Amino acid sequence: MDRQDDDLNHGPQLLHDELPKEHEDPLIRRLHLVIRFAIKVLAVLMVLVIIWGVLDVIYVLYSRFIAPPVMLFEVSDIFVIFGAFMVVLIAVEIFINIRLYLGTNLLPIRLVVATALMAIARKVIILDIATVTAQQMLAIAAVVLALGVTHWLVGKEN
């Protein structure tokens, strides 16, 4: 099985060539190199954000663990902990998107939609129902539905 067949088995992915290394115009070629460098800087910064996020998860767990009553979590504590975990997982997904953008000419649409689904899932998990209006709840439901349908359609075999 060649690479193209293998890529097709992982769901729809669009080919893109937005920042080719070779371009007929020398100015555009140099600008592409600058942008590629900027994306690499973003990747490094995202790794730092992930490390910071892991340290934050450790801090949140520790602070909730030693808060009275010691070694017991309330439901609100669990939501805060879940929220901290989800932020790190979203950052990891964004890093993967950046890495794929730099390392391949495939645009992983399904991964981008999955990252958005994870972000809205975090919002739903940490949602304080007492402070949310009906309009906000309907808007969140519409986003979840739209992203879910999009994820299903993008992953559907032809």
Coordinates of N, CA, C and O in Angstrom, one line a residue:
M1 N 0.9 -1.2 0.0 CA 0.0 0.0 0.0 C 0.9 1.2 0.0 O 1.8 1.4 0.8
D2 N 0.7 2.1 -0.9 CA 1.5 3.3 -1.0 C 1.0 4.4 0.0 O -0.1 4.3 0.6
R3 N 1.7 5.5 0.1 CA 1.4 6.6 1.0 C 0.0 7.2 0.7 O -0.7 7.5 1.7
Q4 N -0.3 7.4 -0.5 CA -1.6 8.0 -0.9 C -2.7 7.2 -0.4 O -3.7 7.7 0.2
D5 N -2.6 5.8 -0.6 CA -3.7 4.9 -0.1 C -3.8 5.0 1.4 O -4.8 4.9 2.0
D6 N -2.6 5.0 2.0 CA -2.6 5.1 3.5 C -3.2 6.3 4.0 O -4.0 6.3 5.0
D7 N -3.0 7.5 3.3 CA -3.6 8.7 3.8 C -5.1 8.7 3.6 O -5.8 9.2 4.4
L8 N -5.6 8.1 2.5 CA -7.0 8.0 2.3 C -7.7 7.1 3.3 O -8.9 7.4 3.7
N9 N -7.0 6.2 3.9 CA -7.6 5.3 4.9 C -7.8 6.0 6.3 O -8.4 5.5 7.2
H10 N -7.2 7.2 6.5 CA -7.3 7.9 7.7 C -8.3 9.0 7.6 O -8.2 10.0 8.4
G11 N -9.2 9.0 6.7 CA -10.2 10.0 6.5 C -9.8 11.1 5.6 O -8.7 11.2 5.2
P12 N -10.8 11.9 5.2 CA -10.5 12.9 4.2 C -9.5 13.9 4.7 O -9.6 14.4 5.8
Q13 N -8.5 14.2 3.9 CA -7.5 15.2 4.2 C -7.3 16.0 2.9 O -7.1 15.4 1.8
L14 N -7.2 17.3 2.9 CA -7.1 18.1 1.7 C -5.6 18.4 1.5 O -4.9 18.7 2.5
L15 N -5.2 18.3 0.3 CA -3.8 18.7 -0.1 C -3.7 20.2 -0.1 O -4.6 20.9 -0.5
H16 N -2.6 20.7 0.4 CA -2.4 22.1 0.4 C -0.9 22.4 0.1 O -0.1 21.6 0.5
D17 N -0.6 23.5 -0.5 CA 0.7 23.8 -0.8 C 0.9 25.3 -0.6 O 1.2 26.1 -1.5
E18 N 0.5 25.8 0.6 CA 0.4 27.2 0.9 C 1.8 27.8 1.1 O 1.9 29.0 0.8
L19 N 2.7 27.1 1.6 CA 4.0 27.7 1.9 C 5.1 26.8 1.3 O 5.9 26.2 2.0
P20 N 5.2 26.6 0.0 CA 6.2 25.8 -0.6 C 7.6 26.4 -0.4 O 7.8 27.6 -0.3
K21 N 8.6 25.4 -0.2 CA 9.9 25.9 0.0 C 10.5 26.5 -1.3 O 11.3 27.3 -1.3
E22 N 10.0 26.0 -2.5 CA 10.5 26.5 -3.8 C 9.3 27.3 -4.4 O 8.2 26.9 -4.4
H23 N 9.7 28.5 -4.8 CA 8.7 29.4 -5.5 C 9.5 30.2 -6.5 O 10.7 30.5 -6.3
E24 N 8.9 30.5 -7.6 CA 9.6 31.2 -8.7 C 10.0 32.6 -8.3 O 11.0 33.1 -8.8
D25 N 9.3 33.3 -7.5 CA 9.6 34.6 -7.0 C 10.5 34.6 -5.8 O 10.1 34.0 -4.8
P26 N 11.7 35.2 -5.9 CA 12.6 35.1 -4.7 C 12.0 35.8 -3.4 O 12.3 35.3 -2.3
L27 N 11.3 36.9 -3.6 CA 10.7 37.5 -2.5 C 9.7 36.6 -1.8 O 9.7 36.5 -0.5
I28 N 8.8 36.1 -2.5 CA 7.8 35.2 -2.0 C 8.5 34.0 -1.3 O 8.1 33.5 -0.2
R29 N 9.5 33.4 -1.9 CA 10.2 32.3 -1.4 C 10.8 32.7 0.0 O 10.7 31.9 1.0
R30 N 11.4 33.9 0.1 CA 12.0 34.3 1.4 C 10.8 34.6 2.4 O 11.0 34.2 3.6
L31 N 9.7 35.1 2.0 CA 8.6 35.3 2.9 C 8.1 34.0 3.4 O 7.7 33.9 4.6
H32 N 8.0 33.0 2.6 CA 7.6 31.7 3.0 C 8.5 31.1 4.1 O 8.0 30.5 5.0
L33 N 9.8 31.3 3.9 CA 10.8 30.9 4.9 C 10.5 31.6 6.2 O 10.6 31.0 7.3
V34 N 10.3 32.9 6.2 CA 10.0 33.6 7.4 C 8.8 33.1 8.1 O 8.8 32.9 9.3
I35 N 7.7 32.9 7.3 CA 6.5 32.3 7.9 C 6.7 31.0 8.5 O 6.2 30.6 9.6
R36 N 7.4 30.1 7.8 CA 7.7 28.8 8.3 C 8.5 28.9 9.6 O 8.2 28.1 10.5
F37 N 9.4 29.8 9.7 CA 10.2 30.0 10.9 C 9.2 30.4 12.0 O 9.3 30.0 13.2
A38 N 8.3 31.4 11.7 CA 7.4 31.8 12.7 C 6.5 30.7 13.2 O 6.2 30.6 14.4
I39 N 6.1 29.8 12.3 CA 5.3 28.6 12.8 C 6.1 27.7 13.7 O 5.6 27.2 14.6
K40 N 7.4 27.6 13.4 CA 8.3 26.8 14.3 C 8.4 27.4 15.6 O 8.4 26.7 16.7
V41 N 8.5 28.7 15.7 CA 8.5 29.5 17.0 C 7.2 29.2 17.7 O 7.2 28.9 18.9
L42 N 6.1 29.2 17.0 CA 4.8 28.9 17.6 C 4.8 27.5 18.2 O 4.2 27.3 19.3
A43 N 5.4 26.6 17.5 CA 5.4 25.2 18.0 C 6.2 25.1 19.3 O 5.8 24.4 20.2
V44 N 7.4 25.8 19.3 CA 8.2 25.8 20.5 C 7.4 26.4 21.7 O 7.3 25.9 22.8
L45 N 6.7 27.6 21.4 CA 5.9 28.2 22.4 C 4.8 27.3 22.9 O 4.4 27.3 24.1
M46 N 4.2 26.5 22.0 CA 3.1 25.6 22.4 C 3.6 24.5 23.3 O 2.9 24.2 24.2
V47 N 4.8 24.1 23.1 CA 5.4 23.1 24.0 C 5.6 23.7 25.4 O 5.3 23.0 26.4
L48 N 6.0 24.9 25.4 CA 6.1 25.6 26.7 C 4.8 25.8 27.4 O 4.7 25.6 28.6
V49 N 3.8 26.1 26.6 CA 2.4 26.2 27.2 C 2.0 24.8 27.7 O 1.3 24.7 28.8
I50 N 2.3 23.7 27.0 CA 1.9 22.4 27.5 C 2.6 22.1 28.8 O 1.9 21.6 29.7
I51 N 3.9 22.4 28.9 CA 4.6 22.1 30.1 C 4.0 22.9 31.2 O 3.8 22.4 32.3
W52 N 3.7 24.2 31.0 CA 3.1 25.1 32.0 C 1.8 24.5 32.4 O 1.4 24.5 33.6
G53 N 1.0 24.0 31.4 CA -0.3 23.4 31.7 C -0.2 22.2 32.6 O -1.0 22.0 33.5
V54 N 0.8 21.4 32.3 CA 1.0 20.2 33.2 C 1.3 20.6 34.6 O 0.8 20.0 35.6
L55 N 2.2 21.6 34.7 CA 2.5 22.1 36.1 C 1.3 22.7 36.7 O 1.1 22.5 37.9
D56 N 0.4 23.3 36.0 CA -0.8 23.9 36.5 C -1.8 22.7 37.0 O -2.4 22.8 38.0
V57 N -1.8 21.7 36.2 CA -2.7 20.5 36.6 C -2.1 19.9 37.9 O -2.9 19.6 38.9
I58 N -0.8 19.8 38.1 CA -0.2 19.3 39.3 C -0.6 20.3 40.5 O -1.0 19.8 41.5
Y59 N -0.5 21.6 40.2 CA -0.8 22.5 41.3 C -2.2 22.5 41.7 O -2.6 22.5 42.9
V60 N -3.1 22.4 40.7 CA -4.6 22.3 41.0 C -4.9 21.1 41.8 O -5.6 21.1 42.8
L61 N -4.3 19.9 41.3 CA -4.6 18.7 42.1 C -4.1 18.8 43.5 O -4.8 18.4 44.5
Y62 N -2.8 19.3 43.7 CA -2.3 19.5 45.0 C -3.1 20.4 45.9 O -3.4 20.1 47.0
S63 N -3.4 21.6 45.3 CA -4.2 22.5 46.1 C -5.6 22.0 46.5 O -6.0 22.3 47.6
R64 N -6.2 21.3 45.6 CA -7.5 20.8 46.0 C -7.4 19.6 46.9 O -8.3 19.3 47.7
F65 N -6.3 18.9 46.8 CA -6.1 17.7 47.7 C -5.8 18.1 49.1 O -6.3 17.4 50.1
I66 N -5.1 19.2 49.3 CA -4.8 19.6 50.7 C -5.8 20.6 51.3 O -5.7 20.9 52.5
A67 N -6.7 21.1 50.5 CA -7.7 22.0 51.0 C -8.7 21.2 51.9 O -9.0 20.1 51.6
P68 N -9.2 21.8 53.0 CA -10.2 21.2 53.9 C -11.5 20.9 53.1 O -11.9 21.7 52.4
P69 N -12.1 19.8 53.3 CA -11.6 18.6 54.0 C -10.5 17.9 53.2 O -10.6 17.7 52.0
V70 N -9.4 17.6 53.9 CA -8.2 17.1 53.3 C -8.5 15.7 52.6 O -9.2 14.9 53.2
M71 N -7.9 15.6 51.5 CA -8.0 14.3 50.6 C -9.4 14.0 50.2 O -9.7 12.9 49.8
L72 N -10.3 15.0 50.2 CA -11.7 14.8 49.6 C -11.9 15.9 48.6 O -11.7 17.0 48.8
F73 N -12.5 15.4 47.5 CA -12.9 16.4 46.4 C -14.4 16.6 46.4 O -15.1 15.7 46.6
E74 N -14.8 17.9 46.3 CA -16.2 18.2 46.0 C -16.4 18.1 44.5 O -15.5 18.1 43.7
V75 N -17.7 18.1 44.1 CA -18.0 18.1 42.7 C -17.4 19.3 42.0 O -16.8 19.1 40.9
S76 N -17.4 20.4 42.6 CA -16.8 21.6 41.9 C -15.3 21.5 41.8 O -14.7 21.9 40.8
D77 N -14.7 20.8 42.7 CA -13.2 20.5 42.6 C -12.9 19.6 41.4 O -12.0 19.8 40.7
I78 N -13.8 18.6 41.2 CA -13.6 17.7 40.1 C -13.7 18.4 38.8 O -12.9 18.2 37.8
F79 N -14.7 19.3 38.7 CA -14.8 20.1 37.5 C -13.6 21.0 37.2 O -13.2 21.1 36.0
V80 N -13.1 21.6 38.2 CA -11.9 22.4 38.0 C -10.7 21.5 37.6 O -10.0 21.9 36.7
I81 N -10.6 20.4 38.1 CA -9.5 19.4 37.8 C -9.7 19.0 36.3 O -8.7 19.0 35.5
F82 N -10.9 18.6 35.9 CA -11.2 18.2 34.6 C -10.9 19.3 33.6 O -10.3 19.1 32.5
G83 N -11.3 20.5 34.0 CA -11.0 21.7 33.1 C -9.5 21.9 32.9 O -9.0 22.2 31.8
A84 N -8.7 21.7 33.9 CA -7.2 21.9 33.8 C -6.7 20.8 32.9 O -5.8 21.1 32.1
F85 N -7.1 19.6 33.0 CA -6.7 18.5 32.2 C -7.1 18.8 30.7 O -6.2 18.6 29.8
M86 N -8.3 19.2 30.5 CA -8.8 19.4 29.1 C -8.0 20.5 28.4 O -7.7 20.5 27.2
V87 N -7.6 21.6 29.2 CA -6.8 22.6 28.6 C -5.4 22.1 28.0 O -5.0 22.4 26.9
V88 N -4.8 21.2 28.8 CA -3.5 20.6 28.4 C -3.8 19.8 27.2 O -3.0 19.8 26.2
L89 N -4.8 19.0 27.2 CA -5.1 18.1 26.0 C -5.4 18.9 24.7 O -5.0 18.6 23.6
I90 N -6.1 20.0 24.9 CA -6.4 20.9 23.8 C -5.1 21.5 23.2 O -4.8 21.6 22.0
A91 N -4.2 21.9 24.1 CA -2.9 22.4 23.7 C -2.1 21.4 23.0 O -1.4 21.7 22.0
V92 N -2.1 20.1 23.4 CA -1.5 19.0 22.7 C -2.0 18.9 21.3 O -1.3 18.7 20.3
E93 N -3.4 18.9 21.2 CA -4.0 18.8 19.8 C -3.6 20.0 18.9 O -3.3 19.8 17.7
I94 N -3.5 21.2 19.5 CA -3.0 22.3 18.7 C -1.6 22.2 18.2 O -1.2 22.4 17.1
F95 N -0.7 21.6 19.1 CA 0.6 21.4 18.8 C 0.7 20.3 17.6 O 1.5 20.5 16.7
I96 N -0.1 19.3 17.7 CA -0.1 18.3 16.6 C -0.6 18.9 15.3 O 0.0 18.6 14.3
N97 N -1.5 19.8 15.4 CA -2.0 20.6 14.2 C -0.8 21.4 13.6 O -0.6 21.4 12.4
I98 N -0.1 22.1 14.4 CA 1.1 22.9 14.0 C 2.1 22.0 13.4 O 2.7 22.2 12.3
R99 N 2.4 20.8 14.0 CA 3.5 19.9 13.5 C 3.0 19.3 12.2 O 3.9 19.3 11.2
L100 N 1.8 19.0 12.0 CA 1.3 18.4 10.8 C 1.4 19.5 9.7 O 1.7 19.2 8.5
Y101 N 1.1 20.7 10.0 CA 1.1 21.8 9.1 C 2.5 22.0 8.5 O 2.7 22.3 7.3
L102 N 3.5 21.9 9.4 CA 4.9 22.1 9.0 C 5.4 20.8 8.3 O 6.2 21.0 7.4
G103 N 5.0 19.6 8.7 CA 5.7 18.4 8.2 C 5.0 17.7 7.0 O 5.6 16.8 6.6
T104 N 3.9 18.2 6.5 CA 3.3 17.5 5.5 C 2.5 18.5 4.6 O 2.3 19.6 5.0
N105 N 2.1 18.1 3.4 CA 1.3 18.9 2.6 C -0.2 18.5 2.7 O -1.0 18.9 1.8
L106 N -0.5 17.8 3.7 CA -1.9 17.4 4.0 C -2.5 18.4 5.0 O -1.9 18.7 6.0
L107 N -3.7 18.8 4.8 CA -4.4 19.6 5.8 C -5.4 18.6 6.6 O -6.4 18.2 6.0
P108 N -5.1 18.3 7.8 CA -5.9 17.3 8.5 C -7.2 17.9 9.1 O -7.3 18.2 10.2
I109 N -8.2 18.0 8.2 CA -9.5 18.6 8.5 C -10.1 17.9 9.8 O -10.6 18.6 10.7
R110 N -10.1 16.6 9.8 CA -10.8 15.9 10.8 C -10.1 16.2 12.2 O -10.8 16.3 13.2
L111 N -8.8 16.3 12.2 CA -8.1 16.7 13.4 C -8.4 18.1 13.9 O -8.6 18.3 15.1
V112 N -8.5 19.0 13.0 CA -8.9 20.4 13.4 C -10.3 20.4 14.0 O -10.6 21.0 15.0
V113 N -11.2 19.6 13.4 CA -12.6 19.6 13.9 C -12.6 18.9 15.3 O -13.3 19.3 16.2
A114 N -11.8 17.8 15.4 CA -11.7 17.1 16.7 C -11.2 18.0 17.8 O -11.6 18.0 18.9
T115 N -10.2 18.9 17.4 CA -9.7 19.8 18.4 C -10.8 20.8 18.8 O -10.9 21.1 20.0
A116 N -11.5 21.3 17.9 CA -12.6 22.2 18.2 C -13.7 21.5 19.1 O -14.2 22.1 20.0
L117 N -13.9 20.2 18.8 CA -14.9 19.4 19.6 C -14.4 19.3 21.1 O -15.1 19.4 22.0
M118 N -13.1 19.1 21.2 CA -12.5 18.9 22.5 C -12.6 20.3 23.3 O -12.9 20.3 24.5
A119 N -12.4 21.4 22.6 CA -12.5 22.7 23.2 C -13.9 23.0 23.7 O -14.1 23.4 24.8
I120 N -14.9 22.6 22.9 CA -16.3 22.9 23.3 C -16.7 21.9 24.4 O -17.5 22.2 25.3
A121 N -16.1 20.7 24.3 CA -16.4 19.7 25.4 C -15.9 20.2 26.7 O -16.5 20.0 27.8
R122 N -14.7 20.8 26.7 CA -14.2 21.4 27.9 C -15.2 22.5 28.5 O -15.4 22.5 29.7
K123 N -15.7 23.3 27.6 CA -16.6 24.3 28.0 C -17.9 23.7 28.6 O -18.4 24.2 29.6
V124 N -18.4 22.6 28.0 CA -19.5 22.0 28.6 C -19.2 21.3 29.9 O -20.0 21.4 30.9
I125 N -18.1 20.7 30.1 CA -17.7 20.1 31.3 C -17.6 21.1 32.5 O -18.1 20.8 33.6
I126 N -17.0 22.2 32.2 CA -16.8 23.2 33.3 C -18.0 24.2 33.4 O -17.9 25.1 34.2
L127 N -19.0 24.1 32.6 CA -20.1 25.0 32.6 C -20.8 25.1 33.9 O -21.1 24.1 34.5
D128 N -21.0 26.4 34.4 CA -21.8 26.6 35.6 C -23.2 26.9 35.2 O -23.5 28.0 34.7
I129 N -24.0 25.9 35.3 CA -25.4 26.0 34.8 C -26.2 27.1 35.5 O -27.1 27.7 34.9
A130 N -25.8 27.5 36.7 CA -26.5 28.5 37.4 C -26.4 29.9 36.8 O -27.2 30.8 36.9
T131 N -25.3 30.1 36.0 CA -25.0 31.4 35.5 C -25.2 31.5 34.0 O -25.0 32.6 33.4
V132 N -25.6 30.4 33.3 CA -25.7 30.4 31.9 C -27.2 30.7 31.5 O -28.1 30.1 32.1
T133 N -27.3 31.5 30.5 CA -28.7 31.8 30.0 C -29.1 30.8 29.0 O -28.3 30.0 28.5
A134 N -30.4 30.8 28.7 CA -30.9 29.8 27.8 C -30.3 30.0 26.4 O -30.0 29.0 25.7
Q135 N -30.1 31.2 26.0 CA -29.5 31.5 24.7 C -28.1 31.0 24.6 O -27.7 30.4 23.6
Q136 N -27.3 31.2 25.7 CA -26.0 30.6 25.7 C -26.0 29.1 25.6 O -25.2 28.5 24.9
M137 N -26.9 28.5 26.3 CA -27.0 27.0 26.3 C -27.4 26.5 24.9 O -26.8 25.5 24.4
L138 N -28.3 27.2 24.2 CA -28.7 26.8 22.9 C -27.5 27.0 21.9 O -27.3 26.2 21.0
A139 N -26.8 28.1 22.1 CA -25.6 28.4 21.2 C -24.6 27.3 21.4 O -24.0 26.8 20.4
I140 N -24.3 26.9 22.6 CA -23.3 25.8 22.9 C -23.8 24.5 22.2 O -23.1 23.8 21.6
A141 N -25.1 24.2 22.4 CA -25.7 23.0 21.8 C -25.6 23.0 20.3 O -25.3 22.0 19.7
A142 N -25.8 24.2 19.7 CA -25.7 24.3 18.2 C -24.3 24.1 17.8 O -24.0 23.4 16.8
V143 N -23.3 24.6 18.5 CA -21.9 24.4 18.2 C -21.5 22.9 18.3 O -20.9 22.3 17.4
V144 N -21.9 22.3 19.4 CA -21.6 20.9 19.6 C -22.3 20.0 18.5 O -21.6 19.2 17.9
L145 N -23.5 20.3 18.1 CA -24.2 19.6 17.1 C -23.5 19.8 15.7 O -23.2 18.8 15.0
A146 N -23.2 21.0 15.4 CA -22.5 21.3 14.1 C -21.2 20.7 14.0 O -20.8 20.1 13.0
L147 N -20.4 20.7 15.1 CA -19.0 20.1 15.1 C -19.2 18.6 15.0 O -18.4 17.9 14.3
G148 N -20.1 18.0 15.8 CA -20.3 16.6 15.7 C -20.7 16.1 14.4 O -20.2 15.1 13.9
V149 N -21.6 16.8 13.7 CA -22.1 16.4 12.4 C -20.9 16.5 11.4 O -20.7 15.7 10.5
T150 N -20.2 17.6 11.5 CA -19.0 17.9 10.6 C -18.0 16.8 10.8 O -17.4 16.2 9.8
H151 N -17.7 16.4 12.1 CA -16.7 15.3 12.3 C -17.2 14.0 11.7 O -16.4 13.3 11.1
W152 N -18.5 13.7 11.8 CA -19.0 12.5 11.3 C -18.9 12.5 9.8 O -18.5 11.5 9.1
L153 N -19.3 13.6 9.2 CA -19.3 13.7 7.7 C -17.9 13.7 7.1 O -17.6 13.0 6.1
V154 N -16.9 14.3 7.8 CA -15.6 14.3 7.3 C -14.9 12.9 7.5 O -14.2 12.5 6.6
G155 N -15.3 12.2 8.5 CA -14.8 10.8 8.7 C -15.5 9.7 8.0 O -15.0 8.6 7.9
K156 N -16.6 10.1 7.3 CA -17.4 9.1 6.6 C -16.7 8.6 5.4 O -16.2 9.4 4.6
E157 N -16.8 7.3 5.1 CA -16.2 6.8 3.9 C -17.1 7.1 2.7 O -18.3 7.1 2.8
N158 N -16.5 7.4 1.6 CA -17.3 7.7 0.4 C -18.0 6.5 -0.2 O -17.6 5.5 -0.2

